[in-house]
Each structure stands twice: as structure tokens, then as C-alpha cells.
Amino acid sequence: MKIEINNKWVETFEEETILEVLKRNNIHVPTLCHIKDMLPTGACRICVVEDADSGKLIPSCSFPVYDGLKVKTHSQKVISSRKTIVELLLSNHPDDCLYCVRNGNCELQSLSDNLQVRERKIRGNKNHHKLDLSSSSIIRDPEKCILCGRCVRICEEVMEVSAIDFINRGNKTVIGTTFNEGLNTSSCVNCGQCIMVCPTGALSEKKHFPEILSAINNPKKQVVVQYAPAISVSIAEDFDFKAGTDVNGKLNAALRAIGFDKVFDTTFSADLTIMEEGTELINRIKNGEKLPLITSCCPAWVKYAEEFYPEFLTNISSCKSPQQMLGAILKSYYAQKNNINPANIYSVAIMPCTAKKFEGQRDEMTNNGYSDVDAVLTTRELSELIKTFGIDFKNIEPELTDSPHGVRSTAGKLFGVSGGVMEAAIRTAYFKLTGSELLNFKVKSVRGLKGRKEAKIKIDNLELGVAVVSGLANAKILLEEIKNGRDDLHFIEIMACPGGCIGGGGQKINADENALKERMKALYIIDENETLKVSHKNPEVIELYKNFLEEPNSHIAHKLLHTTYKKRDVLL
Amino acid sequence: MLQNKAKILDKNQISRDNLIPILQEIQEREGFLSKKAITEVGQKMNLPTSKIYGVATFYNQFRFEPTGKYHIQLCRGTACHVLGSATILDEFEKQLKIKAGQTTSDGIFSLEIVACIGACGLAPVISVNGEFHAKLEINSVKEIINSYRNKSI
């Protein structure tokens, strides 16, 4: 089958849309409402092309090709139609690009630039809406919303949360929660995937920049920072490195240059999590307690469970997430050892995630009245911080993390990708149950970006049933299966964001199409190349137990590193 | 009330197609769509409340607050429009300090926009609890409001 694009014939497949053919042939037409791999809605009409035979405009995202179709992608008619659409979108859009969080990275801005919109041709009444600042993770600015609907669809189709939808109609249409109340009262799980797809500045994360700046400049405060396993393989993209470059050392140096007093690696506490969670798993299996055990690292998943599946709360590991574990250790053991009043420690975490901001301020995440973590920055905010401080990231000399709480295994590093917590846990559980190490550490069946992966792992006489899901819609399917009687699973890893933390809601917006794969590969390469491949051999973790925590799941470990969950009463 | 809703939900086949008739029937019985009603419909129909609220706000007919003691229906049909019902609506909203679809905080008045109420000869016209007020002018709005307010004391 062939179609003609701009006077050139190209091969097409059955049931392809025009847009797919254009993409394959590297012909760029703009899109706004379109999301890759989702059913097209054809709502925004910015992707129109001209049917060369009839002269009609057709939306390329939703129009299936047929043999002999002839289209023009950039005819005069097409360009002027696209330009009108953009002018209409701009007619009630705020004129504050300079002050906008998405200045320089806004799809509407680049569209109007590419179409050479140089004046306000159409003047509409400006919309007046209040900022929604109610959520601890996500800020909504409905005045900047162009109603493309991508956030609504991600929230519904990928996350199965549906916290937001179109409300009212016509020129009164806005996107909002049930009864148009604050996001904090809705079922929003703070995953931030809506921010990732928003073309404008209508959705952004709550910034913690001013607080961090004043803490850094406060001589009384010791400002400590930790960064998640996914950060070192993600941040590089913002500084002209290829996607998937591991810039661990440069990251340490940049953080010190900004003024953080101590730089720690959350991957250290990922290892600690494996010790605690692995022990919990083994105990539950040995004592015949409630199974399957489900991971608790992902705060978006935890809130989802508290709202939609409270019956599974006792299945969720009582372990705090690595972010909170390290936070708790820093304000207890580390403070004691270094003779610092925990009140004078300001603890910052850099995460590829917006839900971590919510997690950081949960009531349960405190000890003796001190928050484990005081501020959480996303990958995006870290980039901004590095730029604000004028750091030459590309050429900065790499440095090591601070010790202790800086050494990590590569198993902990895998936490950054879907399946990684599982793989790390299997390695340690195998050792704890058999006394010997796995012959081959690589657990292929739980690797990769598929939304759902399952495996049966032989450990002596035990056949450990494991499942790994990412994207809460996939989690829902699995949980329903279990509710309906499925009982062959011992351990489940759930991450809210597709692909795990490397695809988190705090990551670079409009990243390269292959970025996710490259970040994943980078984590696997680290695991391949380094020698410390299991959490239980991390010397600093072993030392921490010897000097302070005694043993996994000890009384003090429970006090500092474990937590509880509660059913949440929100409008579902 | 709970029983009523259960009946409504049982009677109507529970599918997304029946959402609007179900909401209409609930509003008919309860006067408005409460949070509780929307939550219950969502649970029964396995629909997120945001979707239900989205559908309900698309249509003018649904209210989300109980009606006031005096429910003002303001006609925005063609004849009334030609004779200035838009300015009458503005005046009511200004005097009552509410928008159409809302109820005053003292619960005395609620305001609703309706399409033609079939009294074009009386345009612009409103109906307060079924009582018609014809050929309104801006100045008469305050008087009408006051007369009902005095009655309610």
C-alpha cells in the first residue's frame, strides 16, 4: 500500500494513521492533544494535513491511510489553518511567558514561534482562575491550560486514578477535580505524569527552591542532600550529554559547589531497604503471614492503595521508602555520631518524582518531632539549581559521595528502573534462604520496560512467585486478579510511573524519545560493570547494623525505618 | 433518601449510558446532586466521581447545591432574550451575590437559568416557586427580591 506525501510516494502498512506514516518518514507535523501509543482523539486539529484530491483538511493523528491517498503536510492552506488555531489558543492565554515555569520548554510557545505568530491577532476575554496550590506536589494554573486533555487521559488511562476531568462546557470549560476543589482533596496520587504531558505551564511541581536557598545560606544549618538511583543517569540530558550517561561523580561535585555540606546516595538506603524488606518477606513466608508482600518504595502507589485498595494495606511492606530511611538515619545515627542537633540538620532529597514531595511531609515520616526529609527536589529542579549557581556541569571534576551512607551496591542502583527492587530483593532473599549467592545475578525475567513482568524463582524447595508492574492501570489489573483468588504470588513490585523511576513525573519534560531506554540501559551497565552486586554485602550497611540498628527488623529499625498506612477518605 | 437512590440505581440498568437519566432522577427527588449522591452513583456504576461531575456540569440542568426557600427560574428563551433577559440575569446575580446555579448563603434564594418557559407574551419573565413575574425591568428586580425576603422573616 502506498500514499503520496508532498508529491512523493511512500510505503505504508494497513491500519496506520497518516501521522504514524509521517513520523516514520521523518516529516514533522505538530501535535497537541496526541499522546504516543494512545488512541487519538483528534480534538486539537493542529496536526491537519490537506487531502490533495479534495482540498479538505484532515487530522493526521486519527485518519487511517488508504491506498492512493495523497496529502500535503505544509500547503498554504494547512499552515494558515494551524496558525489560526494557535492564534485562537493564544487569544485568552496569559502573556507572561517570561515569568512562566515552562519558558523555553513550552509546546505552545514553540508552536507559535514555528508558525511565526508575531502579533496578537485575536483578542479574547482572558480566563480568570485561581492557582491551585493545595497539593504538596503539584501546582495547577488553569489560566495557562489550553484544554488539550492530555493530563485527563494520562490520569485515567495510565494511572486509573481519574482525579481530574473536563468540567463545565463551551468557553467555561476547565480541567478540574470533582466539585472543582483543591487537588489535595481529590484522589490525585501526586505521580506527576500529568506534568510530563502538559504542553504548557498549566501543571508544574511545587518548587522547594527558596527554602533550600535559605537553608544553604544559614550558617547554623548543616544541609545534607541525597539523590535517588535514577538521578545520576537522567540529569546528564539537561547538560548536552547523551541520554543515559551516568554522571554520578559530576553530580556529587555540582552539589558540593552549590553549597550542600554533605552529599549522600539514596542508593545506600535502597540497600538498607532490601535488608529490611527482604527480611520481612522471608519472615512472612516462614511464619505463614499475609502474602503477597507488596513493595512500598513508591509513594504514589502507596497513596493509590490507601484510596482505592485499603484491603491491601496489610500486604504492603511496612518499610519506609529509601528516601525516608536515609532521612531518618541522618537525623538519628548520623546526627549522634557527629554531635549535631537534629534540629540543625536540613535534609534535602533529589528525586525523579513529584510524589516524594508528598511523602516527605506525611505525618508518619517523622521521628522525635523531626521530619526525616525537609525538602524534595525533582530532577528538573536540580537542573535549574545547577544553572542558577552557574556551575559548568560539563567540565566539573567528578568527586566521591560522602561516607558513610555513600557506598552502594549495584542492586540498589537498579531501584531506578521497574523490576529493580525485585531483582535486588531476589538476590538478597536467595542468599538469606540458602546461605549461598545466586550463580547468575541477572534476573532477566523482571527486566525491561514492559508494564507487567512475572517470574517463578526457584530457591531450594521454594518456588517464589513474583510480579512486577509499572503504571497504576497495570497494578489495578493485577490486584483485581488477586482479589478474585489468585494465590501463586509471594512478592510484588509496584511502581506508579511506566518504566519505574527513570520515567518518573519529576524527570525532564519533552525528553528524547529513547531517553527511557537509554536510562534503563545505563543502570544495567552499571550493574554489569561493578563488583558489589548485592545489598547484603554493602560494607556501610553491614557497619550500620553493627553499630546502630543491630539487625534487620530489630526494635530500633522498626522505630526508624518502618511506617504505617491508613485508609484515605477522598472522592474517588 | 438512601433507599430512593438504591431504587433509582436498580431500576436503571447500570451502564455508563444511563448516567444522565440516573442523575436526573436523583435531582428530581433530592433537588440537587450532593457529594454523597455523586459518590454513591460512582461506586455503583464503577465510575470515577470526576467523570460524573464532568458530565453533570456539561448540562445546565444539574444543580450541586440545594435550592433556596425561593427558587427563581429565569427565562433565557428567545423572546426574553430580545427583551433584555441578560441584563435582568446580571441584576439578579448582582443583588443576590450569587451566580446562576447557586444558592444564597442564607438559603433563601436560589437562581436557575431555564430555556423558554412558554410565556413569551410576558417577556422578560421569571418564575419564583411557580409564581410568575412578568415584563421585568432592572428596577423591579430589587423589589421582587425584597418582597420575598420580607415574606421569609
XYZ file of C-alpha atoms in Angstrom:
725
model
C 0.000 0.000 0.000
C 1.260 3.431 -0.907
C 0.315 7.002 -0.213
C 1.676 10.189 -1.652
C 3.106 12.734 0.764
C 4.156 16.081 -0.662
C 4.424 14.619 -4.183
C 6.485 11.640 -3.042
C 5.144 8.097 -2.813
C 5.854 6.155 0.370
C 5.031 2.629 1.564
C 2.500 2.272 4.378
C 1.034 -0.539 6.436
C -2.628 -1.408 6.947
C -4.409 0.496 9.720
C -1.672 3.070 10.147
C -2.668 6.650 10.693
C -1.270 9.397 8.491
C 0.660 10.710 11.481
C 2.409 7.390 12.006
C 3.489 7.302 8.360
C 4.728 10.888 8.588
C 6.759 10.118 11.702
C 8.329 7.068 10.107
C 9.364 9.241 7.169
C 10.739 11.993 9.393
C 8.156 14.539 8.311
C 7.233 16.668 11.269
C 3.710 17.927 11.777
C 2.871 19.491 15.132
C 0.520 17.787 17.611
C -1.074 18.962 20.842
C -3.710 16.521 22.034
C -1.879 13.478 20.711
C -0.074 11.126 23.128
C 2.172 8.422 21.737
C 0.759 4.888 21.968
C -2.698 6.088 22.980
C -5.862 6.211 20.908
C -6.089 9.524 19.043
C -8.841 11.962 19.956
C -8.434 14.356 17.024
C -9.504 17.208 19.276
C -6.965 19.982 18.727
C -6.736 19.836 14.901
C -3.204 21.246 14.893
C -1.973 18.149 13.026
C -4.224 18.707 9.988
C -2.909 17.925 6.514
C -4.521 18.698 3.181
C -6.129 15.955 1.134
C -4.567 16.793 -2.244
C -7.539 15.465 -4.181
C -10.423 17.137 -2.388
C -8.556 20.055 -0.838
C -10.115 19.188 2.534
C -8.199 19.377 5.784
C -7.954 16.096 7.675
C -6.485 15.418 11.122
C -3.443 13.225 10.516
C -3.428 11.737 14.042
C -6.767 9.984 13.660
C -7.093 9.456 9.904
C -6.264 5.931 8.703
C -4.368 5.707 5.418
C -5.778 4.083 2.298
C -4.076 3.107 -0.909
C -3.585 6.060 -3.204
C -4.220 8.767 -0.589
C -2.436 11.994 -1.422
C -1.672 14.534 1.275
C 0.203 17.782 1.599
C 1.634 18.472 5.006
C 2.691 22.083 4.656
C 0.491 23.645 1.974
C -0.550 27.269 2.353
C -3.977 26.154 3.492
C -2.510 23.853 6.128
C -0.095 26.395 7.520
C -2.677 29.152 7.735
C -5.140 26.783 9.409
C -2.541 25.762 12.007
C -1.635 29.369 12.539
C -5.269 30.290 13.174
C -5.598 27.506 15.713
C -2.554 28.777 17.591
C -3.812 32.356 17.407
C -7.116 31.228 18.877
C -5.321 29.347 21.656
C -3.311 32.464 22.395
C -6.366 34.730 22.371
C -7.120 34.078 26.039
C -3.689 32.869 27.118
C -1.732 34.888 29.702
C 1.080 36.965 28.193
C 3.622 36.094 30.836
C 5.977 33.735 29.049
C 8.984 35.454 30.631
C 7.806 34.513 34.096
C 6.438 31.117 33.194
C 7.869 27.924 34.617
C 7.873 26.462 31.110
C 9.533 29.409 29.370
C 11.794 27.899 26.732
C 10.260 24.458 27.081
C 6.639 25.148 26.143
C 4.922 23.499 23.216
C 2.551 26.405 22.687
C 5.470 28.829 22.696
C 7.469 26.863 20.153
C 4.379 26.273 18.020
C 3.652 29.967 17.781
C 7.302 30.605 17.069
C 7.482 27.966 14.354
C 4.304 29.299 12.759
C 5.696 32.817 13.031
C 2.900 34.257 15.108
C 4.240 37.711 15.799
C 1.199 39.634 16.952
C -1.976 39.087 18.927
C -4.479 38.906 16.108
C -7.463 37.655 18.042
C -8.336 39.220 21.356
C -10.496 37.099 23.609
C -11.538 37.629 27.180
C -8.838 36.316 29.479
C -9.835 33.451 31.716
C -9.548 34.164 35.376
C -8.905 31.178 37.571
C -7.201 30.750 40.878
C -3.951 28.861 41.140
C -4.492 25.535 42.844
C -1.704 25.436 45.428
C -3.410 22.918 47.672
C -1.337 19.883 46.766
C 2.079 19.345 48.297
C 3.376 18.081 44.970
C 1.560 19.619 42.029
C 0.520 23.174 41.186
C -2.316 23.761 38.731
C -2.661 27.032 36.853
C -5.898 26.722 34.837
C -5.317 30.081 33.139
C -2.482 28.535 31.182
C -4.459 25.441 30.257
C -5.266 25.012 26.567
C -7.646 22.093 27.236
C -5.723 19.578 25.151
C -6.867 16.913 27.620
C -3.591 15.004 27.811
C -3.485 15.188 31.622
C -7.033 13.850 31.857
C -6.186 10.908 29.652
C -2.903 10.012 31.384
C -4.627 10.188 34.758
C -7.440 7.952 33.553
C -5.794 5.535 31.157
C -2.274 5.051 32.512
C -2.928 5.661 36.197
C -6.598 4.619 36.588
C -6.937 7.472 39.065
C -9.125 9.969 37.180
C -8.603 12.717 39.692
C -9.397 15.322 37.036
C -11.742 15.737 34.116
C -13.233 18.427 31.904
C -15.854 20.367 33.815
C -18.471 22.834 32.544
C -18.688 23.457 28.825
C -18.032 25.796 25.967
C -15.820 28.739 26.855
C -16.353 27.995 30.548
C -14.643 24.622 30.269
C -11.851 23.982 32.734
C -9.987 20.931 33.863
C -10.570 20.243 37.496
C -11.356 17.803 40.242
C -14.764 16.613 41.401
C -16.642 19.702 42.645
C -13.671 21.718 41.368
C -11.973 21.604 44.738
C -8.269 21.560 45.581
C -6.169 18.752 44.212
C -5.269 17.783 47.790
C -8.841 16.686 48.470
C -9.021 14.596 45.305
C -7.808 11.102 44.576
C -4.644 12.529 42.948
C -1.663 10.321 43.858
C 0.899 13.035 43.008
C 2.667 10.897 40.392
C 3.214 13.950 38.190
C 2.615 12.171 34.891
C 0.169 14.976 34.068
C 3.062 17.444 34.285
C 5.073 15.279 31.918
C 2.416 15.528 29.196
C 1.256 19.120 29.776
C 2.242 21.233 26.755
C 2.188 24.494 28.737
C 2.787 25.762 32.250
C -0.672 24.751 33.459
C 0.825 21.955 35.543
C 4.094 22.071 37.422
C 5.661 20.765 40.599
C 5.663 22.689 43.847
C 9.126 24.226 43.984
C 11.284 23.997 47.092
C 13.939 26.365 45.765
C 13.586 29.309 48.208
C 13.635 27.090 51.304
C 16.759 25.309 50.123
C 18.489 28.567 49.234
C 17.917 29.997 52.694
C 18.983 26.753 54.390
C 22.226 26.709 52.412
C 22.902 30.286 53.473
C 22.079 29.670 57.114
C 25.384 29.060 58.963
C 23.599 27.195 61.767
C 22.263 24.545 59.433
C 24.095 21.564 58.154
C 22.474 20.952 54.773
C 22.670 17.334 53.695
C 21.495 16.024 50.356
C 20.701 12.605 48.952
C 19.833 11.676 45.393
C 17.842 8.754 44.033
C 19.338 5.936 41.941
C 17.703 7.260 38.746
C 19.104 10.792 39.049
C 22.686 10.138 38.005
C 21.576 8.555 34.729
C 18.928 11.210 33.987
C 20.356 14.622 34.827
C 23.010 14.424 32.092
C 20.425 15.066 29.371
C 19.963 18.617 30.573
C 23.650 19.370 30.064
C 24.233 18.217 26.499
C 25.227 14.673 27.355
C 23.716 11.734 25.528
C 20.659 10.274 27.260
C 21.739 7.522 29.625
C 25.145 8.945 30.533
C 25.982 8.197 34.160
C 27.332 11.391 35.718
C 27.478 10.285 39.329
C 30.796 11.972 40.115
C 29.934 15.267 38.444
C 26.659 15.279 40.318
C 28.483 14.982 43.668
C 30.823 17.811 42.704
C 27.999 20.048 41.497
C 26.012 19.528 44.706
C 29.034 20.489 46.815
C 29.647 23.511 44.613
C 26.059 24.620 45.211
C 26.744 24.531 48.924
C 25.395 21.251 50.255
C 27.555 20.259 53.212
C 27.282 16.516 52.768
C 26.325 14.507 49.698
C 24.843 11.048 50.197
C 23.427 8.474 47.835
C 19.855 7.223 48.310
C 21.094 4.014 46.716
C 22.803 3.297 50.043
C 19.413 3.271 51.734
C 17.973 1.280 48.832
C 20.372 -1.419 50.042
C 19.106 -0.823 53.555
C 15.528 -1.193 52.271
C 16.431 -4.536 50.744
C 17.797 -5.742 54.100
C 14.594 -4.727 55.884
C 12.118 -5.704 53.185
C 13.937 -8.938 52.315
C 13.801 -9.946 55.978
C 10.127 -9.045 56.115
C 9.452 -11.193 53.056
C 11.324 -14.185 54.428
C 9.586 -13.864 57.801
C 6.179 -13.644 56.194
C 6.858 -16.759 54.122
C 8.333 -18.693 57.068
C 5.613 -17.699 59.529
C 2.751 -18.109 57.085
C 1.786 -14.437 57.394
C -0.081 -12.381 54.836
C 1.163 -12.694 51.270
C 1.874 -11.442 48.681
C 4.150 -8.798 50.113
C 3.984 -5.616 48.039
C 6.753 -3.015 47.811
C 6.348 0.375 49.475
C 9.071 2.434 47.764
C 6.688 4.316 45.509
C 4.658 6.958 47.395
C 2.198 7.366 44.521
C 1.400 3.668 44.660
C 1.078 3.826 48.459
C -1.447 6.668 48.275
C -3.295 4.861 45.493
C -3.619 1.807 47.725
C -4.764 3.919 50.666
C -7.566 5.300 48.499
C -8.577 2.545 46.107
C -7.367 -0.692 47.708
C -7.322 -0.300 51.503
C -7.869 -4.057 51.758
C -4.287 -4.488 50.516
C -2.668 -2.156 53.067
C -1.587 -5.101 55.222
C 0.109 -6.599 52.169
C 2.282 -3.539 51.693
C 5.710 -3.749 53.286
C 5.962 -1.655 56.426
C 9.356 -0.406 55.207
C 9.686 3.302 54.599
C 10.994 4.187 51.157
C 14.774 4.612 50.693
C 14.335 8.422 50.762
C 12.709 8.321 54.179
C 15.058 5.643 55.524
C 18.142 7.703 54.747
C 16.428 10.799 56.097
C 15.689 9.001 59.358
C 19.252 7.663 59.660
C 20.747 11.111 59.019
C 18.735 12.753 61.790
C 19.404 9.943 64.280
C 22.603 7.909 63.866
C 24.485 10.434 61.740
C 23.489 13.331 63.998
C 24.512 11.425 67.127
C 27.824 10.300 65.714
C 28.764 13.771 64.551
C 27.357 15.505 67.577
C 24.855 17.605 65.649
C 21.460 18.600 66.971
C 18.969 17.048 64.509
C 17.117 20.364 64.588
C 20.112 21.869 62.789
C 20.152 19.333 60.002
C 18.309 20.383 56.862
C 17.748 17.271 54.835
C 17.176 17.524 51.084
C 16.313 14.713 48.694
C 16.607 14.847 44.915
C 14.113 12.549 43.296
C 12.811 11.844 39.784
C 9.408 12.139 41.356
C 6.761 14.612 42.473
C 5.014 12.203 44.857
C 8.153 12.179 47.006
C 7.307 15.765 47.971
C 4.034 14.493 49.362
C 5.727 11.549 51.054
C 8.274 13.844 52.700
C 5.566 15.744 54.536
C 3.479 12.778 55.675
C 2.861 12.795 59.416
C 4.174 9.252 59.715
C 7.548 10.250 58.282
C 8.916 11.850 61.429
C 10.978 10.825 64.421
C 11.011 12.708 67.738
C 9.180 15.532 66.015
C 11.746 15.930 63.248
C 10.800 15.324 59.627
C 13.005 12.657 58.084
C 13.292 14.820 54.982
C 12.781 18.592 54.864
C 12.647 19.327 51.147
C 12.410 17.327 47.962
C 13.643 18.486 44.576
C 12.760 16.893 41.258
C 15.346 16.177 38.575
C 14.056 19.288 36.808
C 14.556 21.479 39.864
C 18.087 20.132 40.287
C 18.885 21.205 36.711
C 17.534 24.662 37.460
C 19.571 24.825 40.661
C 22.779 23.852 38.848
C 22.060 26.551 36.255
C 21.193 29.175 38.866
C 24.543 28.593 40.539
C 26.342 28.910 37.224
C 28.042 25.559 37.502
C 29.889 24.290 34.448
C 28.428 20.829 34.764
C 30.026 19.516 31.607
C 33.557 20.221 32.768
C 33.321 19.879 36.542
C 35.813 17.404 38.078
C 33.999 14.314 39.421
C 34.010 13.738 43.183
C 33.002 10.897 45.502
C 29.973 10.808 47.772
C 30.430 11.348 51.480
C 30.930 8.356 53.698
C 29.294 6.569 55.453
C 25.889 6.376 53.760
C 27.512 6.866 50.359
C 28.665 3.392 49.362
C 26.113 1.454 47.348
C 25.639 -1.869 45.620
C 24.535 -2.043 42.004
C 21.433 -3.907 43.192
C 20.331 -0.722 44.944
C 21.080 1.252 41.802
C 18.549 -0.928 39.944
C 15.783 0.597 42.097
C 15.653 3.288 39.420
C 14.033 1.011 36.874
C 10.887 -1.109 37.033
C 11.872 -4.576 38.244
C 14.946 -3.331 40.058
C 13.620 -3.598 43.598
C 12.510 -7.117 42.748
C 15.873 -8.088 41.320
C 17.748 -6.675 44.296
C 15.370 -8.409 46.715
C 15.695 -11.757 44.944
C 19.493 -11.574 45.154
C 19.417 -10.969 48.884
C 16.497 -13.311 49.672
C 18.305 -16.096 47.838
C 21.382 -15.581 49.957
C 19.420 -15.358 53.203
C 17.454 -18.518 52.456
C 20.228 -20.698 51.051
C 23.409 -19.268 52.516
C 24.990 -19.040 49.090
C 24.913 -16.434 46.347
C 22.997 -16.751 43.080
C 25.170 -18.157 40.305
C 23.844 -15.591 37.883
C 22.735 -12.321 39.444
C 20.888 -11.131 36.385
C 17.145 -11.858 36.734
C 16.202 -11.339 33.100
C 12.510 -12.095 33.507
C 11.891 -8.956 35.589
C 13.941 -6.624 33.376
C 12.724 -4.335 30.611
C 10.090 -1.664 30.161
C 7.034 -3.884 29.834
C 4.172 -2.793 32.090
C 3.910 -6.224 33.643
C 6.510 -8.918 34.213
C 6.164 -12.163 36.106
C 8.522 -14.955 37.087
C 8.872 -18.043 39.210
C 12.189 -18.139 41.015
C 13.482 -21.441 42.389
C 15.085 -21.018 45.810
C 15.826 -24.502 47.193
C 12.398 -26.033 47.727
C 10.560 -22.764 47.444
C 9.151 -21.569 44.163
C 8.963 -17.827 44.706
C 6.180 -16.269 42.618
C 6.962 -12.677 41.735
C 5.264 -9.988 39.675
C 6.440 -6.531 38.663
C 4.056 -3.872 37.399
C 4.509 -0.242 36.477
C 1.717 2.154 35.555
C -1.069 2.003 38.119
C -3.559 0.787 35.498
C -1.439 -2.377 35.305
C -1.354 -2.586 39.091
C -5.146 -2.449 39.181
C -5.466 -5.444 36.847
C -3.082 -7.484 38.997
C -4.754 -6.503 42.277
C -8.145 -7.486 40.869
C -6.740 -10.894 39.919
C -5.553 -11.373 43.494
C -8.899 -10.210 44.860
C -10.500 -12.848 42.674
C -8.468 -15.603 44.244
C -5.086 -15.715 42.546
C -2.630 -17.034 45.163
C 0.608 -18.051 43.460
C 2.476 -14.785 44.176
C 4.787 -14.101 47.109
C 6.223 -10.734 46.216
C 5.014 -7.868 44.025
C 6.799 -4.709 42.994
C 4.543 -1.801 42.058
C 5.773 1.485 40.606
C 3.241 4.109 39.589
C 5.144 5.532 36.635
C 5.566 3.496 33.450
C 9.087 2.056 33.431
C 9.659 2.959 37.083
C 11.535 5.971 38.434
C 13.521 6.565 35.235
C 10.133 7.572 33.781
C 9.094 9.461 36.913
C 6.953 12.590 37.000
C 9.933 14.679 38.128
C 12.059 13.916 35.100
C 12.937 16.056 32.112
C 9.884 17.176 30.151
C 9.962 16.601 26.400
C 12.944 14.299 26.760
C 14.327 12.398 23.825
C 12.024 9.592 22.662
C 14.624 6.952 23.506
C 15.635 8.536 26.806
C 13.763 5.998 28.912
C 15.512 3.071 27.232
C 18.900 4.736 27.487
C 18.463 5.496 31.185
C 17.449 1.884 31.772
C 20.444 0.579 29.834
C 22.737 2.831 31.845
C 21.530 1.250 35.101
C 22.019 -2.264 33.717
C 25.525 -1.363 32.502
C 26.440 -0.112 35.981
C 25.203 -3.439 37.354
C 27.187 -5.329 34.724
C 30.460 -3.484 35.270
C 30.768 -3.105 39.019
C 31.563 -5.807 41.533
C 29.386 -5.031 44.569
C 26.188 -6.537 43.157
C 24.224 -7.403 46.303
C 22.789 -5.208 49.038
C 23.741 -7.503 51.907
C 27.447 -7.100 51.106
C 27.393 -3.312 51.224
C 30.085 -2.693 53.874
C 28.466 0.539 55.109
C 25.111 -1.176 55.513
C 26.764 -4.008 57.457
C 28.539 -1.439 59.637
C 25.326 0.492 60.259
C 23.671 -2.663 61.599
C 26.727 -3.487 63.710
C 26.997 -0.027 65.256
C 23.394 1.078 65.483
C 20.500 -0.890 64.033
C 21.512 -4.297 65.465
C 19.757 -6.454 62.866
C 17.076 -6.140 60.186
C 13.587 -5.645 61.661
C 15.065 -5.000 65.132
C 13.192 -2.769 67.537
C 15.184 0.319 66.610
C 14.989 -0.487 62.896
C 11.229 -0.656 63.269
C 11.124 2.652 65.067
C 13.175 4.498 62.453
C 12.772 2.641 59.189
C 9.222 1.346 59.209
C 5.863 3.043 58.972
C 2.121 2.551 58.826
C -0.586 3.305 56.280
C -4.148 4.468 56.592
C -7.287 4.302 54.521
C -7.924 7.689 52.949
C -11.291 9.275 52.628
C -11.296 11.158 49.336
C -13.769 11.492 46.498
C -12.880 8.582 44.246
C -33.089 9.021 50.691
C -30.552 6.232 50.536
C -33.241 3.762 49.676
C -34.549 6.014 46.953
C -31.154 6.183 45.344
C -30.709 2.455 45.546
C -34.058 2.051 43.833
C -33.122 4.500 41.129
C -29.881 2.685 40.560
C -31.568 -0.717 40.484
C -34.282 0.343 38.124
C -31.915 1.839 35.611
C -29.614 -0.641 34.048
C -26.237 0.185 35.458
C -24.214 1.245 32.465
C -22.480 4.446 31.601
C -25.207 5.176 29.018
C -27.737 5.573 31.803
C -25.738 8.076 33.768
C -27.758 11.119 32.730
C -31.229 9.625 33.402
C -29.966 8.421 36.796
C -28.654 11.871 37.695
C -31.916 13.446 36.516
C -33.968 11.174 38.685
C -31.791 11.817 41.733
C -32.084 15.553 41.205
C -35.844 15.258 40.843
C -36.116 13.517 44.194
C -33.453 15.369 46.150
C -33.480 18.747 44.465
C -29.792 18.723 43.661
C -26.771 16.470 43.219
C -24.943 16.179 46.523
C -21.395 14.933 47.041
C -22.868 11.908 48.696
C -25.153 11.178 45.756
C -22.325 11.512 43.249
C -20.076 9.271 45.326
C -22.766 6.600 45.596
C -23.543 6.696 41.895
C -19.812 6.395 41.227
C -19.484 3.347 43.455
C -22.498 1.598 41.959
C -21.587 2.377 38.378
C -17.851 1.899 38.861
C -17.198 5.399 37.576
C -14.799 7.978 38.979
C -16.638 10.918 40.545
C -14.658 13.315 38.361
C -16.287 11.754 35.294
C -19.763 12.097 36.802
C -19.128 15.686 37.832
C -17.727 16.357 34.364
C -20.869 15.059 32.694
C -23.202 16.797 35.141
C -21.551 20.208 34.778
C -21.757 19.911 30.994
C -25.519 20.305 31.278
C -27.251 23.365 32.620
C -29.994 21.360 34.277
C -27.950 19.936 37.132
C -27.515 21.743 40.448
C -24.917 20.988 43.083
C -26.466 22.945 45.933
C -29.904 22.548 47.492
C -32.431 25.032 46.150
C -33.261 28.018 48.321
C -36.580 28.623 50.043
C -37.486 30.689 46.993
C -36.278 29.173 43.753
C -36.022 31.719 40.977
C -36.228 30.379 37.440
C -35.129 32.993 34.979
C -36.151 32.536 31.356
C -33.384 32.936 28.794
C -35.523 31.920 25.817
C -35.515 33.895 22.580
C -38.335 36.344 23.312
C -36.996 37.095 26.792
C -33.514 37.495 25.379
C -34.694 40.009 22.801
C -36.391 41.991 25.558
C -33.293 42.074 27.754
C -33.243 38.989 29.998
C -29.436 39.085 30.015
C -29.404 42.357 31.956
C -32.112 41.025 34.276
C -29.936 37.996 34.990
C -26.947 40.251 35.697
C -29.055 42.260 38.108
C -30.278 39.180 39.982
C -26.714 37.891 40.250
C -25.569 41.277 41.494
C -28.351 41.719 44.027
C -28.205 38.159 45.363
C -24.407 37.954 45.141
C -24.579 34.517 43.595
C -24.175 33.078 40.108
C -26.872 31.191 38.266
C -26.954 27.638 39.634
C -26.076 28.745 43.158
C -27.948 29.349 46.391
C -27.526 32.347 48.709
C -25.611 31.584 51.871
C -28.743 32.197 53.998
C -30.536 29.544 51.944
C -33.399 31.877 50.999
C -32.843 32.303 47.269
C -31.545 30.122 44.506
C -31.207 31.142 40.890
C -31.583 28.939 37.844
C -31.480 29.720 34.145
C -34.162 27.951 32.157
C -34.868 27.866 28.450
C -38.283 29.092 27.260
C -40.997 28.656 29.871
C -43.750 29.251 27.315
C -44.858 32.687 28.436
C -43.322 34.730 25.667
C -46.059 37.322 25.885
C -44.866 38.157 29.388
C -41.189 38.531 28.437
C -38.849 39.035 30.137
C -40.283 36.680 32.706
C -39.247 34.791 35.828
C -40.979 32.255 37.971
C -40.444 32.138 41.745
C -41.668 28.853 43.202
C -44.125 28.741 40.296
C -45.300 32.337 40.743
C -44.760 34.359 37.571
C -43.382 37.891 37.424
C -43.846 39.445 34.006
C -42.297 42.214 31.903
C -39.409 42.735 34.248
C -37.271 45.818 34.295
C -33.960 46.250 36.078
C -35.623 48.341 38.771
C -38.220 45.672 39.560
C -35.580 43.060 40.452
C -34.765 44.576 43.836
C -38.438 44.953 44.692
C -39.200 41.314 43.893
C -36.274 40.123 45.971
C -37.309 42.315 48.888
C -40.905 41.174 48.772
C -39.855 37.540 49.142
C -37.211 38.346 51.713
C -39.834 40.108 53.847
C -42.137 37.122 53.498
C -39.438 34.798 54.778
C -38.917 36.709 58.036
